[in-house]
Amino acid sequence: MPEELSTAQERLTLAAAHWHAAEDTPDLWLKARITLMLTEQDAQRAQRYQDALRQVTLQIARDHERRERFRQTVFGKPDVTRIWWLDRHLDDLDSLDWDIFKEKILPLVGAAADIQSQAERIAQTLLYLWQKLGNDPGQHARFTTTARIILEQMGWGDAPWPLSEEPAAADTPESGRDEGEPDRVAETGAGR
């Protein structure tokens, strides 16, 4: 390489620039100036390599800059990201899958802490939990009781989730609820 050639030239020049005694001839002192040259063919090959290396380095820098601008523009705000996702599927709205967007794309958004994204994630989590509970009133009662205890221990007894001990209006004795039914099961009916 041309730059390696100049580095080697400088090292040789430094090594040979001072007077040195020759081996086996104590009265002989030498000092030299050495010039290294590549053959024309090697110089052309080295230049082609340098040009290709420069081209690849430039392309990588361009790609990185393009991706960074894209990330800042599209993934800077959740609303812009949603518009981008919709725009990508305008030609085929049947392929528009918001679940993939929420699972794969939305977490990449730099400001994914916006209130809409947080609300969607919380709603998805609660829906998942509720679906896991199924239709078993005992599971609902255990979940509701556990959630109420956690909220009370955190000091959030005033949470707007229907976890209070008071039965909901639909669960009053006048509504036809069996008086022998435990209150916890009645609470879950209000939570569904």
PDB file of C-alpha atoms in Angstrom:
ATOM      1  CA  MET A   1       0.000   0.000   0.000  1.00  0.00           C
ATOM      2  CA  PRO A   2       1.242   3.533  -0.703  1.00  0.00           C
ATOM      3  CA  GLU A   3       0.832   4.705   2.895  1.00  0.00           C
ATOM      4  CA  GLU A   4       2.626   1.585   4.153  1.00  0.00           C
ATOM      5  CA  LEU A   5       5.405   2.280   1.672  1.00  0.00           C
ATOM      6  CA  SER A   6       5.875   5.810   3.012  1.00  0.00           C
ATOM      7  CA  THR A   7       5.848   4.519   6.615  1.00  0.00           C
ATOM      8  CA  ALA A   8       8.491   1.919   5.773  1.00  0.00           C
ATOM      9  CA  GLN A   9      10.500   4.614   3.938  1.00  0.00           C
ATOM     10  CA  GLU A  10      10.455   6.857   7.031  1.00  0.00           C
ATOM     11  CA  ARG A  11      11.536   4.015   9.328  1.00  0.00           C
ATOM     12  CA  LEU A  12      14.402   3.040   7.042  1.00  0.00           C
ATOM     13  CA  THR A  13      15.474   6.676   6.691  1.00  0.00           C
ATOM     14  CA  LEU A  14      15.568   7.076  10.474  1.00  0.00           C
ATOM     15  CA  ALA A  15      17.456   3.826  10.937  1.00  0.00           C
ATOM     16  CA  ALA A  16      20.063   4.607   8.235  1.00  0.00           C
ATOM     17  CA  ALA A  17      20.419   8.397   8.706  1.00  0.00           C
ATOM     18  CA  HIS A  18      22.950   8.165  11.553  1.00  0.00           C
ATOM     19  CA  TRP A  19      26.537   6.995  11.283  1.00  0.00           C
ATOM     20  CA  HIS A  20      26.933   3.288  12.030  1.00  0.00           C
ATOM     21  CA  ALA A  21      30.053   1.190  12.324  1.00  0.00           C
ATOM     22  CA  ALA A  22      30.125  -1.688   9.868  1.00  0.00           C
ATOM     23  CA  GLU A  23      30.523  -5.184  11.275  1.00  0.00           C
ATOM     24  CA  ASP A  24      33.954  -6.777  10.863  1.00  0.00           C
ATOM     25  CA  THR A  25      35.384  -3.387   9.715  1.00  0.00           C
ATOM     26  CA  PRO A  26      35.864  -1.117  12.731  1.00  0.00           C
ATOM     27  CA  ASP A  27      37.277   1.786  10.727  1.00  0.00           C
ATOM     28  CA  LEU A  28      34.335   1.886   8.317  1.00  0.00           C
ATOM     29  CA  TRP A  29      31.351   4.088   9.175  1.00  0.00           C
ATOM     30  CA  LEU A  30      28.236   4.136   7.069  1.00  0.00           C
ATOM     31  CA  LYS A  31      25.317   6.454   6.639  1.00  0.00           C
ATOM     32  CA  ALA A  32      22.653   5.932   3.955  1.00  0.00           C
ATOM     33  CA  ARG A  33      19.573   7.348   2.358  1.00  0.00           C
ATOM     34  CA  ILE A  34      17.249   4.630   1.105  1.00  0.00           C
ATOM     35  CA  THR A  35      14.343   5.140  -1.283  1.00  0.00           C
ATOM     36  CA  LEU A  36      11.649   2.484  -1.619  1.00  0.00           C
ATOM     37  CA  MET A  37       9.505   2.331  -4.722  1.00  0.00           C
ATOM     38  CA  LEU A  38       6.686   0.116  -5.893  1.00  0.00           C
ATOM     39  CA  THR A  39       6.706  -1.224  -9.393  1.00  0.00           C
ATOM     40  CA  GLU A  40       4.164   0.417 -11.654  1.00  0.00           C
ATOM     41  CA  GLN A  41       1.976  -2.703 -11.584  1.00  0.00           C
ATOM     42  CA  ASP A  42       2.074  -2.893  -7.766  1.00  0.00           C
ATOM     43  CA  ALA A  43       1.381   0.837  -7.480  1.00  0.00           C
ATOM     44  CA  GLN A  44      -1.683   0.522  -9.746  1.00  0.00           C
ATOM     45  CA  ARG A  45      -2.934  -2.498  -7.798  1.00  0.00           C
ATOM     46  CA  ALA A  46      -2.445  -0.644  -4.509  1.00  0.00           C
ATOM     47  CA  GLN A  47      -4.259   2.402  -5.883  1.00  0.00           C
ATOM     48  CA  ARG A  48      -7.228   0.287  -7.030  1.00  0.00           C
ATOM     49  CA  TYR A  49      -7.384  -1.273  -3.576  1.00  0.00           C
ATOM     50  CA  GLN A  50      -7.257   2.160  -1.917  1.00  0.00           C
ATOM     51  CA  ASP A  51     -10.016   3.453  -4.216  1.00  0.00           C
ATOM     52  CA  ALA A  52     -12.232   0.425  -3.482  1.00  0.00           C
ATOM     53  CA  LEU A  53     -11.587   0.760   0.246  1.00  0.00           C
ATOM     54  CA  ARG A  54     -12.454   4.469   0.125  1.00  0.00           C
ATOM     55  CA  GLN A  55     -15.644   3.699  -1.854  1.00  0.00           C
ATOM     56  CA  VAL A  56     -16.810   1.066   0.661  1.00  0.00           C
ATOM     57  CA  THR A  57     -16.012   3.334   3.613  1.00  0.00           C
ATOM     58  CA  LEU A  58     -17.972   6.159   2.007  1.00  0.00           C
ATOM     59  CA  GLN A  59     -20.949   3.858   1.272  1.00  0.00           C
ATOM     60  CA  ILE A  60     -20.999   2.610   4.875  1.00  0.00           C
ATOM     61  CA  ALA A  61     -20.933   6.195   6.154  1.00  0.00           C
ATOM     62  CA  ARG A  62     -23.784   7.172   3.798  1.00  0.00           C
ATOM     63  CA  ASP A  63     -25.879   4.160   4.854  1.00  0.00           C
ATOM     64  CA  HIS A  64     -25.276   4.927   8.512  1.00  0.00           C
ATOM     65  CA  GLU A  65     -26.259   8.578   8.022  1.00  0.00           C
ATOM     66  CA  ARG A  66     -29.402   7.588   6.070  1.00  0.00           C
ATOM     67  CA  ARG A  67     -30.469   5.110   8.765  1.00  0.00           C
ATOM     68  CA  GLU A  68     -29.818   7.673  11.489  1.00  0.00           C
ATOM     69  CA  ARG A  69     -31.919  10.317   9.699  1.00  0.00           C
ATOM     70  CA  PHE A  70     -34.667   7.726   9.155  1.00  0.00           C
ATOM     71  CA  ARG A  71     -34.575   6.724  12.838  1.00  0.00           C
ATOM     72  CA  GLN A  72     -34.755  10.334  14.008  1.00  0.00           C
ATOM     73  CA  THR A  73     -37.524  11.237  11.578  1.00  0.00           C
ATOM     74  CA  VAL A  74     -39.749   8.144  11.691  1.00  0.00           C
ATOM     75  CA  PHE A  75     -39.016   6.668  15.100  1.00  0.00           C
ATOM     76  CA  GLY A  76     -38.768   9.929  17.012  1.00  0.00           C
ATOM     77  CA  LYS A  77     -42.488  10.185  17.788  1.00  0.00           C
ATOM     78  CA  PRO A  78     -45.087   7.400  18.052  1.00  0.00           C
ATOM     79  CA  ASP A  79     -47.667   9.284  15.961  1.00  0.00           C
ATOM     80  CA  VAL A  80     -45.189   9.741  13.094  1.00  0.00           C
ATOM     81  CA  THR A  81     -44.306   6.050  13.346  1.00  0.00           C
ATOM     82  CA  ARG A  82     -47.989   5.096  13.140  1.00  0.00           C
ATOM     83  CA  ILE A  83     -48.423   7.280  10.022  1.00  0.00           C
ATOM     84  CA  TRP A  84     -45.307   5.692   8.481  1.00  0.00           C
ATOM     85  CA  TRP A  85     -46.696   2.197   9.180  1.00  0.00           C
ATOM     86  CA  LEU A  86     -50.055   3.108   7.650  1.00  0.00           C
ATOM     87  CA  ASP A  87     -48.359   4.687   4.625  1.00  0.00           C
ATOM     88  CA  ARG A  88     -46.322   1.528   4.011  1.00  0.00           C
ATOM     89  CA  HIS A  89     -49.551  -0.494   3.741  1.00  0.00           C
ATOM     90  CA  LEU A  90     -51.751   1.929   1.782  1.00  0.00           C
ATOM     91  CA  ASP A  91     -51.579  -0.187  -1.369  1.00  0.00           C
ATOM     92  CA  ASP A  92     -52.654  -3.321   0.502  1.00  0.00           C
ATOM     93  CA  LEU A  93     -54.663  -2.425   3.594  1.00  0.00           C
ATOM     94  CA  ASP A  94     -55.516  -6.096   4.119  1.00  0.00           C
ATOM     95  CA  SER A  95     -51.880  -6.688   5.046  1.00  0.00           C
ATOM     96  CA  LEU A  96     -51.975  -3.914   7.668  1.00  0.00           C
ATOM     97  CA  ASP A  97     -51.316  -5.686  10.961  1.00  0.00           C
ATOM     98  CA  TRP A  98     -51.411  -3.400  13.983  1.00  0.00           C
ATOM     99  CA  ASP A  99     -50.468  -6.259  16.297  1.00  0.00           C
ATOM    100  CA  ILE A 100     -47.111  -6.607  14.523  1.00  0.00           C
ATOM    101  CA  PHE A 101     -46.731  -2.833  14.737  1.00  0.00           C
ATOM    102  CA  LYS A 102     -47.341  -2.869  18.500  1.00  0.00           C
ATOM    103  CA  GLU A 103     -45.080  -5.857  19.129  1.00  0.00           C
ATOM    104  CA  LYS A 104     -42.194  -5.163  16.733  1.00  0.00           C
ATOM    105  CA  ILE A 105     -42.206  -1.511  15.635  1.00  0.00           C
ATOM    106  CA  LEU A 106     -43.561   0.530  18.545  1.00  0.00           C
ATOM    107  CA  PRO A 107     -40.860  -0.601  21.013  1.00  0.00           C
ATOM    108  CA  LEU A 108     -38.271   0.914  18.631  1.00  0.00           C
ATOM    109  CA  VAL A 109     -39.797   4.360  18.988  1.00  0.00           C
ATOM    110  CA  GLY A 110     -37.499   6.657  20.940  1.00  0.00           C
ATOM    111  CA  ALA A 111     -40.391   8.347  22.708  1.00  0.00           C
ATOM    112  CA  ALA A 112     -42.359   5.160  23.312  1.00  0.00           C
ATOM    113  CA  ALA A 113     -43.256   6.554  26.733  1.00  0.00           C
ATOM    114  CA  ASP A 114     -46.095   8.598  25.258  1.00  0.00           C
ATOM    115  CA  ILE A 115     -49.416   8.235  27.036  1.00  0.00           C
ATOM    116  CA  GLN A 116     -51.162   6.438  24.148  1.00  0.00           C
ATOM    117  CA  SER A 117     -48.414   3.803  23.875  1.00  0.00           C
ATOM    118  CA  GLN A 118     -48.365   3.281  27.628  1.00  0.00           C
ATOM    119  CA  ALA A 119     -52.156   2.951  27.724  1.00  0.00           C
ATOM    120  CA  GLU A 120     -52.082   0.441  24.865  1.00  0.00           C
ATOM    121  CA  ARG A 121     -49.404  -1.673  26.558  1.00  0.00           C
ATOM    122  CA  ILE A 122     -51.248  -1.642  29.877  1.00  0.00           C
ATOM    123  CA  ALA A 123     -54.538  -2.484  28.160  1.00  0.00           C
ATOM    124  CA  GLN A 124     -52.874  -5.352  26.268  1.00  0.00           C
ATOM    125  CA  THR A 125     -51.373  -6.698  29.485  1.00  0.00           C
ATOM    126  CA  LEU A 126     -54.684  -6.531  31.344  1.00  0.00           C
ATOM    127  CA  LEU A 127     -56.529  -8.131  28.426  1.00  0.00           C
ATOM    128  CA  TYR A 128     -53.953 -10.916  28.318  1.00  0.00           C
ATOM    129  CA  LEU A 129     -54.331 -11.510  32.060  1.00  0.00           C
ATOM    130  CA  TRP A 130     -58.121 -11.457  31.849  1.00  0.00           C
ATOM    131  CA  GLN A 131     -58.097 -13.955  28.983  1.00  0.00           C
ATOM    132  CA  LYS A 132     -55.771 -16.240  30.952  1.00  0.00           C
ATOM    133  CA  LEU A 133     -58.248 -16.197  33.836  1.00  0.00           C
ATOM    134  CA  GLY A 134     -60.951 -17.629  31.576  1.00  0.00           C
ATOM    135  CA  ASN A 135     -64.496 -17.931  32.901  1.00  0.00           C
ATOM    136  CA  ASP A 136     -63.584 -19.415  36.272  1.00  0.00           C
ATOM    137  CA  PRO A 137     -65.096 -17.156  38.975  1.00  0.00           C
ATOM    138  CA  GLY A 138     -62.620 -18.519  41.521  1.00  0.00           C
ATOM    139  CA  GLN A 139     -59.661 -17.438  39.346  1.00  0.00           C
ATOM    140  CA  HIS A 140     -61.244 -14.007  38.915  1.00  0.00           C
ATOM    141  CA  ALA A 141     -61.761 -13.699  42.669  1.00  0.00           C
ATOM    142  CA  ARG A 142     -58.149 -14.708  43.437  1.00  0.00           C
ATOM    143  CA  PHE A 143     -56.793 -12.289  40.834  1.00  0.00           C
ATOM    144  CA  THR A 144     -58.971  -9.406  42.047  1.00  0.00           C
ATOM    145  CA  THR A 145     -58.041 -10.040  45.686  1.00  0.00           C
ATOM    146  CA  THR A 146     -54.332 -10.254  44.836  1.00  0.00           C
ATOM    147  CA  ALA A 147     -54.491  -7.053  42.798  1.00  0.00           C
ATOM    148  CA  ARG A 148     -56.349  -5.243  45.597  1.00  0.00           C
ATOM    149  CA  ILE A 149     -53.739  -6.343  48.165  1.00  0.00           C
ATOM    150  CA  ILE A 150     -50.876  -5.210  45.917  1.00  0.00           C
ATOM    151  CA  LEU A 151     -52.511  -1.832  45.312  1.00  0.00           C
ATOM    152  CA  GLU A 152     -53.160  -1.345  49.035  1.00  0.00           C
ATOM    153  CA  GLN A 153     -49.564  -2.271  49.920  1.00  0.00           C
ATOM    154  CA  MET A 154     -48.305   0.253  47.383  1.00  0.00           C
ATOM    155  CA  GLY A 155     -50.546   2.867  48.974  1.00  0.00           C
ATOM    156  CA  TRP A 156     -52.774   3.048  45.922  1.00  0.00           C
ATOM    157  CA  GLY A 157     -56.050   1.996  47.485  1.00  0.00           C
ATOM    158  CA  ASP A 158     -57.764   4.766  45.543  1.00  0.00           C
ATOM    159  CA  ALA A 159     -56.965   3.145  42.166  1.00  0.00           C
ATOM    160  CA  PRO A 160     -59.845   3.518  39.679  1.00  0.00           C
ATOM    161  CA  TRP A 161     -59.948  -0.227  39.070  1.00  0.00           C
ATOM    162  CA  PRO A 162     -63.085  -1.860  40.586  1.00  0.00           C
ATOM    163  CA  LEU A 163     -61.355  -3.499  43.533  1.00  0.00           C
ATOM    164  CA  SER A 164     -63.203  -2.036  46.496  1.00  0.00           C
ATOM    165  CA  GLU A 165     -65.038  -4.161  49.048  1.00  0.00           C
ATOM    166  CA  GLU A 166     -68.325  -2.467  48.217  1.00  0.00           C
ATOM    167  CA  PRO A 167     -70.479  -4.449  45.805  1.00  0.00           C
ATOM    168  CA  ALA A 168     -71.312  -2.740  42.521  1.00  0.00           C
ATOM    169  CA  ALA A 169     -74.879  -1.634  41.823  1.00  0.00           C
ATOM    170  CA  ALA A 170     -75.429  -4.655  39.566  1.00  0.00           C
ATOM    171  CA  ASP A 171     -74.398  -6.960  42.427  1.00  0.00           C
ATOM    172  CA  THR A 172     -76.874  -5.693  45.038  1.00  0.00           C
ATOM    173  CA  PRO A 173     -79.416  -8.203  46.452  1.00  0.00           C
ATOM    174  CA  GLU A 174     -82.157  -6.461  44.450  1.00  0.00           C
ATOM    175  CA  SER A 175     -80.375  -7.354  41.219  1.00  0.00           C
ATOM    176  CA  GLY A 176     -81.124 -11.026  41.760  1.00  0.00           C
ATOM    177  CA  ARG A 177     -77.755 -12.098  43.119  1.00  0.00           C
ATOM    178  CA  ASP A 178     -77.872 -15.091  45.372  1.00  0.00           C
ATOM    179  CA  GLU A 179     -77.295 -13.898  48.958  1.00  0.00           C
ATOM    180  CA  GLY A 180     -75.040 -16.912  49.634  1.00  0.00           C
ATOM    181  CA  GLU A 181     -72.568 -15.956  46.889  1.00  0.00           C
ATOM    182  CA  PRO A 182     -69.254 -14.588  48.220  1.00  0.00           C
ATOM    183  CA  ASP A 183     -68.552 -10.863  47.726  1.00  0.00           C
ATOM    184  CA  ARG A 184     -65.245 -11.535  45.925  1.00  0.00           C
ATOM    185  CA  VAL A 185     -66.979 -13.355  43.103  1.00  0.00           C
ATOM    186  CA  ALA A 186     -69.485 -10.518  42.819  1.00  0.00           C
ATOM    187  CA  GLU A 187     -66.561  -8.058  42.530  1.00  0.00           C
ATOM    188  CA  THR A 188     -65.160  -9.876  39.525  1.00  0.00           C
ATOM    189  CA  GLY A 189     -68.464  -9.588  37.753  1.00  0.00           C
ATOM    190  CA  ALA A 190     -68.145  -5.816  38.019  1.00  0.00           C
ATOM    191  CA  GLY A 191     -64.548  -5.981  36.744  1.00  0.00           C
ATOM    192  CA  ARG A 192     -65.420  -7.829  33.530  1.00  0.00           C
TER     193      ARG A 192
END
